[in-house]
Structures are given as C-alpha cells and as structure tokens.
C-alpha cells in the first residue's frame, strides 16, 4: 500500500466539512477558494508552496483600499461639520452674543459624536464577531486534532492538552466579550463625551479604563499561552518515552516479523502525522483569514480617523480633533486585542503541530 | 454588567447636560460657583460605584 493511499483513506474518515464551511464563509476576497485539507496535504507531499504570494498581497492591498474608500465617507462628513464649526467660531463676534455661537458649536460637536458612535459600534461588533468566529473555529478544530495526536502516540499530550486548550479558548472568549472589549467601548464613550467641553471631565478615567483593558488582555493571553506551552514540553517527553518503548518491544519481543511490524507502524504513524499537520495548517489558514479581514477593515477605519483628526486640527477645533485621535487609538487597541487573541490560538495550533514532529 | 451600563449612561448624560447648561448660563457673578457645583456633581457620578461598594 502506497503512503498516499493510506493518507487518502485516513483523510476520508475525518469530517472536515464544518471547518471548510467556516473558511468559505469568511473568504470574501476569493483567493483561497481552492484551499482544503486534501490540497494542502498533496502540496506538502509534492513539495509545492501553499500560496500564490503575489495574489495574496494583491488581494490584501485591494481590500485595504476598498475599506479605506468606504470609511472615507465618514471622514468627509466629519470634516464638513468641522468646517461649519470653524465658521461659527469666526462669526461669533457678528452674532453679538457669544452664547449663540457656542451653542451652535456644541450642537455640531454632538452631531460628530453621533456619527462616530454609529461607526464605532459597527467596528466594535465586527471585532466581537471575529473573536466569536475564531473561538468557534478552535472549538471544531481541537476535537479533530486531538484524536489524531493520540493516534500518533501522543496519549499523554492529547489527554492533558485537550482540556487545557479548550478551557483556555473558552475562558479568553468569555473575558474578551464580557470584560475587555466592553471596557474599550466604555473608554471610547468617555473620550467622546469629554470632547463636548473645553474642560477635561473624564479624560483620565477613559485613559485608565483603556489601559486596564489592554493590560488584562495581554496578561490573560500570555498566561494561557504560557501554561499550555509548558504543559506541552513535559507531556511531549513523556510521550516520547511511551512511543519508543512500544516500538522497541515490538521489534525485539515479537520474533521474526517484529522488525517489519515496527517499521510499518512507523510509516502509519508518519502518515497520520502528515494528516494532523495538514489539518493544523488548514486551521492556521482559517484563523489567519478570520483575523485578516476584520484587521484590515479596522486598520483602514483607524487610518481614516487619524487622517480626519489631522485635517480638523488646523480648522481650530481642538476638542473634535482630540476626540477623533483618541477614537483612532481605540480602534487600534481593538485591532491589537484581536491580533493577540488570534496569536494565542495560533500558538495552540502550533503546539499541537509541533508535538510528534 | 447592567450596573456598569447604567453608570456609563449616567456619566454620559450628566456630562452632556452640564456642558449645555454651562454654555447657556448667564455670565453673572454666580457663574463660577455654579460651575464648581457642576464639577462636584460629575465627581459624585463617577464615584457612585464606590459608594455602592462601601455600603
């Protein structure tokens, strides 16, 4: 039996349709339409590169420009209102009373805050959805990978890592969607409301909440990735002892055919290992695609916020410019949180791929 | 979670209201005292969860 036949047979026994559905749903750009576990494994065996690098770069660039264009509408609206505010300020002497122009300025600021809040809510939901989809992907990926890991002799690794990774994934998802992302949202609301007046009422509070959220995210990701990595180091050596003992006893204690048997067991294990790594790579690709689309979108929105802040600054409205700048920072913070989370998931998959290599 | 939402909502409404009232305030002798009182109100609304924690 050829090793390709073994791999094909083993692959047919696995149910990968859910994972491939997630990939199809998230792949808007259409660059990865022909990626599946089978194609990845066959290109690994044939020694071909997995991606067409130029096409990937091209589609990322197109996507970024497209998102920039759609976010620019908001920027143009804000700049228009800022110009009106500048006009109101310069006309304040001809109104006679200062209160009228001040009131006009404030109403315009309210309008800008309303526009920003609508856009920011969309971005926030985008980030939340991305985290949830990634968690869902991990929850369908881990039950596929762990049995394969056990099949290649990683009994200890499989039984120890499965609850650790599942638990860490669920815990991080709960923390992010109930604690960290809402905290970033709240701090952004405080930044916005702070830009209503010239005095700083809640500026420090907003800075503190956002800092705490970023810190909590970093700590929890480091903590979970760390304990999983340490676990895997220990269990990997334990598995090595078990597998070697089994191989040694087959080849030495089974007379005559023992050597052949242990060799064919080795080949079987290698084939399953290739399948495990192929599916692991598919998981990595799914996670990266799930990360890339929201990340590009959020970075485009953040760039538009920052550019709008730069444009409104010379119009003489310090508060609006500061508010837009801080909103850009908030969107970047959410992008960083999303990035850290996906990094943690990638570390988990990499640990599973690394065992038994 | 609902308590946090209410806290944020309260601060939002109070700060917006205070900034509008400060603009509309007649520029009299009492204006600065009223503004000081407003700062105290915002302080109280920020510290509201602390009061609940202690009680």
Tab-separated table of C-alpha atoms in Angstrom:
chain	number	residue	atom	x	y	z
A	1	UNK	CA	0.000	0.000	0.000
A	2	UNK	CA	1.347	3.375	-1.011
A	3	UNK	CA	1.630	6.091	1.626
A	4	UNK	CA	-0.609	8.350	-0.468
A	5	UNK	CA	-3.372	5.762	-0.353
A	6	UNK	CA	-3.063	5.499	3.418
A	7	UNK	CA	-3.317	9.250	3.767
A	8	UNK	CA	-6.321	9.456	1.435
A	9	UNK	CA	-8.079	6.680	3.313
A	10	UNK	CA	-7.444	8.217	6.716
A	11	UNK	CA	-8.474	11.664	5.498
A	12	UNK	CA	-11.784	10.328	4.182
A	13	UNK	CA	-12.640	9.128	7.675
A	14	UNK	CA	-12.417	12.633	9.113
A	15	UNK	CA	-15.292	15.080	8.979
A	16	UNK	CA	-13.788	18.398	7.914
A	17	UNK	CA	-16.858	19.946	6.307
A	18	UNK	CA	-17.531	22.343	9.211
A	19	UNK	CA	-14.008	23.731	9.148
A	20	UNK	CA	-14.110	24.202	5.383
A	21	UNK	CA	-17.514	25.897	5.668
A	22	UNK	CA	-16.019	28.475	8.048
A	23	UNK	CA	-13.218	29.102	5.558
A	24	UNK	CA	-15.669	29.510	2.664
A	25	UNK	CA	-17.884	31.881	4.656
A	26	UNK	CA	-15.014	34.123	5.713
A	27	UNK	CA	-13.220	34.197	2.384
A	28	UNK	CA	-14.656	37.267	0.690
A	29	UNK	CA	-11.645	38.025	-1.476
A	30	UNK	CA	-11.842	34.598	-3.130
A	31	UNK	CA	-8.099	33.984	-3.070
A	32	UNK	CA	-8.377	30.827	-1.011
A	33	UNK	CA	-11.280	29.220	-2.831
A	34	UNK	CA	-9.288	26.055	-3.636
A	35	UNK	CA	-7.741	25.542	-0.202
A	36	UNK	CA	-8.801	22.353	1.548
A	37	UNK	CA	-7.136	19.827	3.829
A	38	UNK	CA	-6.588	17.498	0.868
A	39	UNK	CA	-4.977	20.139	-1.369
A	40	UNK	CA	-2.696	21.284	1.460
A	41	UNK	CA	-1.512	17.748	2.170
A	42	UNK	CA	-0.951	16.956	-1.501
A	43	UNK	CA	1.068	20.132	-1.997
A	44	UNK	CA	3.107	19.343	1.135
A	45	UNK	CA	3.882	15.892	-0.284
A	46	UNK	CA	4.655	17.257	-3.745
A	47	UNK	CA	6.927	19.931	-2.259
A	48	UNK	CA	4.941	22.843	-3.719
A	49	UNK	CA	4.395	26.197	-1.992
A	50	UNK	CA	0.968	26.545	-0.359
A	51	UNK	CA	0.160	30.047	-1.573
A	52	UNK	CA	0.491	32.199	-4.591
A	53	UNK	CA	2.201	35.029	-2.683
A	54	UNK	CA	1.638	37.727	-5.303
A	55	UNK	CA	-2.102	37.051	-5.489
A	56	UNK	CA	-2.401	37.176	-1.703
A	57	UNK	CA	-0.561	40.503	-1.461
A	58	UNK	CA	-2.639	41.895	-4.323
A	59	UNK	CA	-5.954	40.949	-2.715
A	60	UNK	CA	-4.889	42.316	0.690
A	61	UNK	CA	-3.988	45.631	-0.956
A	62	UNK	CA	-7.284	45.758	-2.869
A	63	UNK	CA	-9.228	45.015	0.294
A	64	UNK	CA	-7.421	47.724	2.273
A	65	UNK	CA	-8.066	50.343	-0.417
A	66	UNK	CA	-11.726	49.285	-0.680
A	67	UNK	CA	-12.199	49.587	3.096
A	68	UNK	CA	-10.421	52.962	3.087
A	69	UNK	CA	-12.823	54.190	0.403
A	70	UNK	CA	-15.914	53.087	2.294
A	71	UNK	CA	-14.635	54.601	5.551
A	72	UNK	CA	-13.741	57.878	3.806
A	73	UNK	CA	-17.454	58.824	3.617
A	74	UNK	CA	-17.459	59.220	7.387
A	75	UNK	CA	-14.251	61.267	7.254
A	76	UNK	CA	-15.713	63.638	4.667
A	77	UNK	CA	-18.874	64.134	6.755
A	78	UNK	CA	-16.840	64.924	9.856
A	79	UNK	CA	-14.571	67.363	8.006
A	80	UNK	CA	-17.644	69.166	6.598
A	81	UNK	CA	-19.130	69.608	10.060
A	82	UNK	CA	-15.747	70.764	11.380
A	83	UNK	CA	-15.600	73.438	8.680
A	84	UNK	CA	-19.041	74.624	9.793
A	85	UNK	CA	-17.790	74.742	13.386
A	86	UNK	CA	-14.783	76.828	12.329
A	87	UNK	CA	-17.101	79.226	10.520
A	88	UNK	CA	-19.388	79.533	13.561
A	89	UNK	CA	-16.396	80.390	15.739
A	90	UNK	CA	-15.121	83.107	13.427
A	91	UNK	CA	-18.605	84.578	13.051
A	92	UNK	CA	-19.155	84.665	16.795
A	93	UNK	CA	-18.372	88.402	17.029
A	94	UNK	CA	-21.022	89.329	14.469
A	95	UNK	CA	-23.726	87.418	16.371
A	96	UNK	CA	-23.231	89.831	19.205
A	97	UNK	CA	-23.807	87.286	21.896
A	98	UNK	CA	-21.180	84.612	22.352
A	99	UNK	CA	-23.580	82.034	23.738
A	100	UNK	CA	-25.353	81.578	20.386
A	101	UNK	CA	-22.207	80.580	18.502
A	102	UNK	CA	-21.057	78.428	21.422
A	103	UNK	CA	-24.367	76.608	21.365
A	104	UNK	CA	-24.054	76.083	17.606
A	105	UNK	CA	-20.555	74.668	18.067
A	106	UNK	CA	-21.799	72.294	20.716
A	107	UNK	CA	-24.675	71.046	18.568
A	108	UNK	CA	-22.216	70.390	15.722
A	109	UNK	CA	-19.935	68.514	18.125
A	110	UNK	CA	-22.919	66.407	19.192
A	111	UNK	CA	-23.549	65.606	15.532
A	112	UNK	CA	-19.929	64.491	15.051
A	113	UNK	CA	-20.126	62.339	18.190
A	114	UNK	CA	-23.312	60.731	16.891
A	115	UNK	CA	-21.697	59.907	13.546
A	116	UNK	CA	-18.585	58.500	15.231
A	117	UNK	CA	-20.613	56.475	17.710
A	118	UNK	CA	-22.574	54.779	14.907
A	119	UNK	CA	-19.403	53.880	13.044
A	120	UNK	CA	-17.616	52.783	16.206
A	121	UNK	CA	-20.479	50.483	17.201
A	122	UNK	CA	-20.167	48.737	13.815
A	123	UNK	CA	-16.424	48.319	14.321
A	124	UNK	CA	-16.952	47.026	17.844
A	125	UNK	CA	-19.463	44.403	16.659
A	126	UNK	CA	-17.070	43.415	13.870
A	127	UNK	CA	-14.314	42.779	16.415
A	128	UNK	CA	-16.658	40.850	18.721
A	129	UNK	CA	-17.920	38.683	15.839
A	130	UNK	CA	-14.357	37.977	14.717
A	131	UNK	CA	-13.378	36.792	18.212
A	132	UNK	CA	-16.500	34.604	18.405
A	133	UNK	CA	-15.889	33.048	14.965
A	134	UNK	CA	-12.262	32.318	15.877
A	135	UNK	CA	-13.345	30.636	19.097
A	136	UNK	CA	-15.904	28.589	17.168
A	137	UNK	CA	-13.174	27.536	14.714
A	138	UNK	CA	-10.948	26.447	17.589
A	139	UNK	CA	-13.818	24.516	19.132
A	140	UNK	CA	-14.322	22.499	15.952
A	141	UNK	CA	-10.589	22.211	15.196
A	142	UNK	CA	-9.417	20.851	18.553
A	143	UNK	CA	-11.724	17.774	18.577
A	144	UNK	CA	-10.346	16.897	15.101
A	145	UNK	CA	-6.677	17.395	16.009
A	146	UNK	CA	-6.585	15.773	19.451
A	147	UNK	CA	-7.637	12.247	18.287
A	148	UNK	CA	-5.006	12.451	15.525
A	149	UNK	CA	-2.465	13.482	18.149
A	150	UNK	CA	-3.429	10.485	20.274
A	151	UNK	CA	-3.282	8.260	17.173
A	152	UNK	CA	0.398	9.071	16.573
A	153	UNK	CA	1.261	8.082	20.120
A	154	UNK	CA	0.701	11.342	21.955
A	155	UNK	CA	-1.583	9.812	24.568
A	156	UNK	CA	-0.359	11.955	27.438
A	157	UNK	CA	-0.216	15.126	25.323
A	158	UNK	CA	-3.694	14.545	23.949
A	159	UNK	CA	-5.327	13.841	27.279
A	160	UNK	CA	-3.595	16.749	29.022
A	161	UNK	CA	-3.711	19.393	26.276
A	162	UNK	CA	-7.327	18.845	25.212
A	163	UNK	CA	-8.928	20.234	28.403
A	164	UNK	CA	-6.231	22.901	28.777
A	165	UNK	CA	-6.688	24.310	25.271
A	166	UNK	CA	-10.484	24.020	25.274
A	167	UNK	CA	-10.654	25.688	28.666
A	168	UNK	CA	-8.261	28.472	27.708
A	169	UNK	CA	-10.162	29.173	24.470
A	170	UNK	CA	-13.497	29.405	26.258
A	171	UNK	CA	-12.058	31.482	29.112
A	172	UNK	CA	-10.376	34.003	26.789
A	173	UNK	CA	-13.534	34.306	24.682
A	174	UNK	CA	-15.653	34.999	27.774
A	175	UNK	CA	-13.135	37.526	29.102
A	176	UNK	CA	-12.901	39.330	25.792
A	177	UNK	CA	-16.588	39.605	25.010
A	178	UNK	CA	-17.748	40.377	28.562
A	179	UNK	CA	-14.905	42.393	30.026
A	180	UNK	CA	-12.156	43.658	27.746
A	181	UNK	CA	-13.990	44.731	24.584
A	182	UNK	CA	-16.838	46.452	26.535
A	183	UNK	CA	-14.167	48.267	28.572
A	184	UNK	CA	-12.601	49.612	25.368
A	185	UNK	CA	-16.067	50.673	24.208
A	186	UNK	CA	-16.779	52.451	27.511
A	187	UNK	CA	-13.458	54.297	27.421
A	188	UNK	CA	-14.250	55.463	23.874
A	189	UNK	CA	-17.638	56.791	25.027
A	190	UNK	CA	-15.836	58.715	27.783
A	191	UNK	CA	-13.362	60.157	25.284
A	192	UNK	CA	-16.264	61.314	23.106
A	193	UNK	CA	-18.236	62.877	25.925
A	194	UNK	CA	-15.057	64.530	27.135
A	195	UNK	CA	-14.717	66.347	23.817
A	196	UNK	CA	-18.015	68.175	24.440
A	197	UNK	CA	-16.409	70.780	26.683
A	198	UNK	CA	-13.085	72.510	26.809
A	199	UNK	CA	-12.512	71.229	30.317
A	200	UNK	CA	-11.397	67.633	30.894
A	201	UNK	CA	-14.020	65.872	32.982
A	202	UNK	CA	-13.454	62.174	32.332
A	203	UNK	CA	-10.252	62.099	30.278
A	204	UNK	CA	-8.064	60.352	32.853
A	205	UNK	CA	-10.817	57.827	33.601
A	206	UNK	CA	-11.056	56.905	29.912
A	207	UNK	CA	-7.268	56.543	29.610
A	208	UNK	CA	-7.238	54.354	32.713
A	209	UNK	CA	-10.045	52.043	31.520
A	210	UNK	CA	-8.439	51.546	28.116
A	211	UNK	CA	-5.020	50.875	29.658
A	212	UNK	CA	-6.531	48.363	32.074
A	213	UNK	CA	-8.315	46.563	29.223
A	214	UNK	CA	-5.138	46.295	27.140
A	215	UNK	CA	-3.187	45.104	30.176
A	216	UNK	CA	-5.793	42.465	31.078
A	217	UNK	CA	-5.824	41.177	27.506
A	218	UNK	CA	-2.025	40.918	27.357
A	219	UNK	CA	-1.801	39.199	30.743
A	220	UNK	CA	-4.513	36.626	30.011
A	221	UNK	CA	-3.126	35.749	26.564
A	222	UNK	CA	0.427	35.382	27.942
A	223	UNK	CA	-0.844	33.345	30.874
A	224	UNK	CA	-2.867	30.857	28.817
A	225	UNK	CA	-0.301	30.517	26.016
A	226	UNK	CA	2.423	30.100	28.667
A	227	UNK	CA	0.759	27.354	30.682
A	228	UNK	CA	-0.163	25.460	27.510
A	229	UNK	CA	3.407	25.662	26.188
A	230	UNK	CA	4.882	24.469	29.483
A	231	UNK	CA	2.372	21.594	29.644
A	232	UNK	CA	3.279	20.538	26.114
A	233	UNK	CA	7.044	20.427	26.865
A	234	UNK	CA	6.514	17.994	29.716
A	235	UNK	CA	3.921	15.784	28.027
A	236	UNK	CA	5.935	15.593	24.807
A	237	UNK	CA	8.890	13.926	26.526
A	238	UNK	CA	6.562	11.554	28.375
A	239	UNK	CA	5.017	10.547	25.035
A	240	UNK	CA	8.458	10.064	23.519
A	241	UNK	CA	9.288	7.515	26.216
A	242	UNK	CA	5.992	5.666	25.682
A	243	UNK	CA	6.283	5.519	21.881
A	244	UNK	CA	9.905	4.410	21.962
A	245	UNK	CA	9.134	1.691	24.497
A	246	UNK	CA	6.289	0.377	22.334
A	247	UNK	CA	8.439	0.394	19.178
A	248	UNK	CA	11.335	-1.279	20.995
A	249	UNK	CA	9.169	-4.011	22.457
A	250	UNK	CA	7.504	-4.775	19.094
A	251	UNK	CA	10.786	-5.070	17.220
A	252	UNK	CA	12.575	-7.086	19.892
A	253	UNK	CA	9.999	-9.247	21.644
A	254	UNK	CA	7.920	-10.276	18.601
A	255	UNK	CA	10.037	-12.896	16.859
A	256	UNK	CA	10.993	-12.697	13.134
A	257	UNK	CA	8.324	-10.264	11.864
A	258	UNK	CA	8.752	-7.854	14.775
A	259	UNK	CA	11.173	-5.617	12.830
A	260	UNK	CA	8.863	-5.321	9.804
A	261	UNK	CA	5.862	-4.702	12.046
A	262	UNK	CA	7.547	-1.888	13.891
A	263	UNK	CA	8.640	-0.316	10.576
A	264	UNK	CA	5.121	-0.395	9.159
A	265	UNK	CA	3.774	1.021	12.425
A	266	UNK	CA	6.293	3.829	11.992
A	267	UNK	CA	5.063	4.524	8.455
A	268	UNK	CA	1.443	4.573	9.595
A	269	UNK	CA	2.331	7.000	12.363
A	270	UNK	CA	4.151	9.261	9.904
A	271	UNK	CA	1.142	9.298	7.565
A	272	UNK	CA	-1.231	10.232	10.389
A	273	UNK	CA	1.297	12.876	11.432
A	274	UNK	CA	1.186	14.380	7.930
A	275	UNK	CA	-2.625	14.468	8.090
A	276	UNK	CA	-2.508	16.093	11.536
A	277	UNK	CA	-0.090	18.744	10.313
A	278	UNK	CA	-2.093	19.317	7.120
A	279	UNK	CA	-5.271	19.893	9.115
A	280	UNK	CA	-3.310	22.026	11.574
A	281	UNK	CA	-2.077	24.188	8.687
A	282	UNK	CA	-5.660	24.419	7.399
A	283	UNK	CA	-6.669	25.600	10.886
A	284	UNK	CA	-3.873	28.185	10.866
A	285	UNK	CA	-5.057	29.432	7.453
A	286	UNK	CA	-8.668	29.682	8.668
A	287	UNK	CA	-7.586	31.625	11.777
A	288	UNK	CA	-5.385	33.967	9.704
A	289	UNK	CA	-8.190	34.628	7.205
A	290	UNK	CA	-10.613	35.263	10.070
A	291	UNK	CA	-8.050	37.648	11.555
A	292	UNK	CA	-7.027	39.393	8.338
A	293	UNK	CA	-10.412	40.625	7.119
A	294	UNK	CA	-11.528	42.423	10.323
A	295	UNK	CA	-7.958	43.593	10.979
A	296	UNK	CA	-7.654	45.231	7.542
A	297	UNK	CA	-11.091	46.799	7.979
A	298	UNK	CA	-10.265	48.152	11.434
A	299	UNK	CA	-6.866	49.481	10.417
A	300	UNK	CA	-8.483	51.266	7.446
A	301	UNK	CA	-11.063	52.835	9.786
A	302	UNK	CA	-8.332	53.810	12.270
A	303	UNK	CA	-6.296	55.437	9.486
A	304	UNK	CA	-9.369	57.400	8.365
A	305	UNK	CA	-9.988	58.578	11.956
A	306	UNK	CA	-6.366	59.669	12.314
A	307	UNK	CA	-6.362	61.464	8.943
A	308	UNK	CA	-9.617	63.225	9.850
A	309	UNK	CA	-8.030	64.278	13.156
A	310	UNK	CA	-5.055	65.708	11.229
A	311	UNK	CA	-7.363	67.601	8.845
A	312	UNK	CA	-9.625	69.046	11.553
A	313	UNK	CA	-6.721	70.300	13.648
A	314	UNK	CA	-5.921	73.410	11.545
A	315	UNK	CA	-9.635	74.258	11.448
A	316	UNK	CA	-9.160	75.341	15.034
A	317	UNK	CA	-11.260	72.763	16.797
A	318	UNK	CA	-9.030	71.196	19.375
A	319	UNK	CA	-11.640	69.029	21.091
A	320	UNK	CA	-13.025	67.404	17.937
A	321	UNK	CA	-9.520	66.700	16.676
A	322	UNK	CA	-8.517	65.187	20.025
A	323	UNK	CA	-11.694	63.082	20.119
A	324	UNK	CA	-11.047	61.692	16.613
A	325	UNK	CA	-7.430	60.971	17.510
A	326	UNK	CA	-8.491	59.024	20.604
A	327	UNK	CA	-11.128	57.134	18.613
A	328	UNK	CA	-8.425	56.113	16.159
A	329	UNK	CA	-6.378	54.901	19.145
A	330	UNK	CA	-9.366	52.938	20.440
A	331	UNK	CA	-9.891	51.205	17.092
A	332	UNK	CA	-6.165	50.369	17.005
A	333	UNK	CA	-6.449	48.997	20.566
A	334	UNK	CA	-9.283	46.706	19.468
A	335	UNK	CA	-7.229	45.583	16.474
A	336	UNK	CA	-4.312	44.786	18.818
A	337	UNK	CA	-6.606	42.811	21.136
A	338	UNK	CA	-7.942	40.834	18.167
A	339	UNK	CA	-4.376	40.225	16.973
A	340	UNK	CA	-3.213	38.999	20.402
A	341	UNK	CA	-6.167	36.612	20.664
A	342	UNK	CA	-5.521	35.119	17.248
A	343	UNK	CA	-1.817	34.807	18.159
A	344	UNK	CA	-2.819	32.756	21.193
A	345	UNK	CA	-4.949	30.459	19.024
A	346	UNK	CA	-2.073	30.127	16.551
A	347	UNK	CA	0.267	29.189	19.417
A	348	UNK	CA	-2.180	26.460	20.465
A	349	UNK	CA	-2.318	25.022	16.939
A	350	UNK	CA	1.461	25.327	16.581
A	351	UNK	CA	1.957	23.378	19.818
A	352	UNK	CA	-0.252	20.559	18.526
A	353	UNK	CA	1.537	20.568	15.155
A	354	UNK	CA	4.907	20.592	16.900
A	355	UNK	CA	4.252	17.507	19.011
A	356	UNK	CA	5.489	14.322	17.343
A	357	UNK	CA	7.302	16.172	14.587
B	1	UNK	CA	-22.968	44.309	33.550
B	2	UNK	CA	-26.256	46.225	33.682
B	3	UNK	CA	-24.934	48.263	36.611
B	4	UNK	CA	-21.851	49.253	34.576
B	5	UNK	CA	-24.059	50.187	31.613
B	6	UNK	CA	-26.158	52.389	33.879
B	7	UNK	CA	-23.054	54.033	35.366
B	8	UNK	CA	-21.664	54.873	31.907
B	9	UNK	CA	-25.080	56.114	30.775
B	10	UNK	CA	-25.356	58.366	33.832
B	11	UNK	CA	-21.912	59.904	33.310
B	12	UNK	CA	-22.651	60.428	29.615
B	13	UNK	CA	-25.979	62.192	30.237
B	14	UNK	CA	-24.639	64.284	33.123
B	15	UNK	CA	-21.546	65.489	31.247
B	16	UNK	CA	-23.575	66.357	28.125
B	17	UNK	CA	-26.196	68.167	30.208
B	18	UNK	CA	-23.579	70.041	32.216
B	19	UNK	CA	-21.757	71.227	29.095
B	20	UNK	CA	-25.013	72.525	27.582
B	21	UNK	CA	-26.053	74.278	30.784
B	22	UNK	CA	-22.622	75.876	31.173
B	23	UNK	CA	-22.982	77.465	27.738
B	24	UNK	CA	-26.483	78.720	28.462
B	25	UNK	CA	-25.533	80.042	31.894
B	26	UNK	CA	-25.806	83.851	32.152
B	27	UNK	CA	-22.361	85.343	32.707
B	28	UNK	CA	-23.128	86.667	36.173
B	29	UNK	CA	-21.356	86.732	39.460
B	30	UNK	CA	-22.606	83.311	40.438
B	31	UNK	CA	-21.411	81.550	37.239
B	32	UNK	CA	-18.132	80.267	38.641
B	33	UNK	CA	-19.778	78.881	41.769
B	34	UNK	CA	-22.380	77.059	39.669
B	35	UNK	CA	-19.590	75.581	37.518
B	36	UNK	CA	-17.852	74.385	40.666
B	37	UNK	CA	-21.057	72.695	41.826
B	38	UNK	CA	-21.310	71.022	38.408
B	39	UNK	CA	-17.800	69.599	38.808
B	40	UNK	CA	-18.869	68.182	42.167
B	41	UNK	CA	-21.902	66.554	40.520
B	42	UNK	CA	-19.693	64.884	37.886
B	43	UNK	CA	-17.312	63.749	40.626
B	44	UNK	CA	-20.225	62.202	42.508
B	45	UNK	CA	-21.485	60.374	39.419
B	46	UNK	CA	-18.002	58.950	38.693
B	47	UNK	CA	-17.619	57.768	42.284
B	48	UNK	CA	-21.123	56.260	42.505
B	49	UNK	CA	-19.926	52.604	42.188
B	50	UNK	CA	-17.500	53.207	45.060
B	51	UNK	CA	-20.377	54.215	47.336
B	52	UNK	CA	-22.200	51.024	46.427
B	53	UNK	CA	-19.048	49.003	47.160
B	54	UNK	CA	-18.597	50.510	50.627
B	55	UNK	CA	-22.235	50.318	51.665
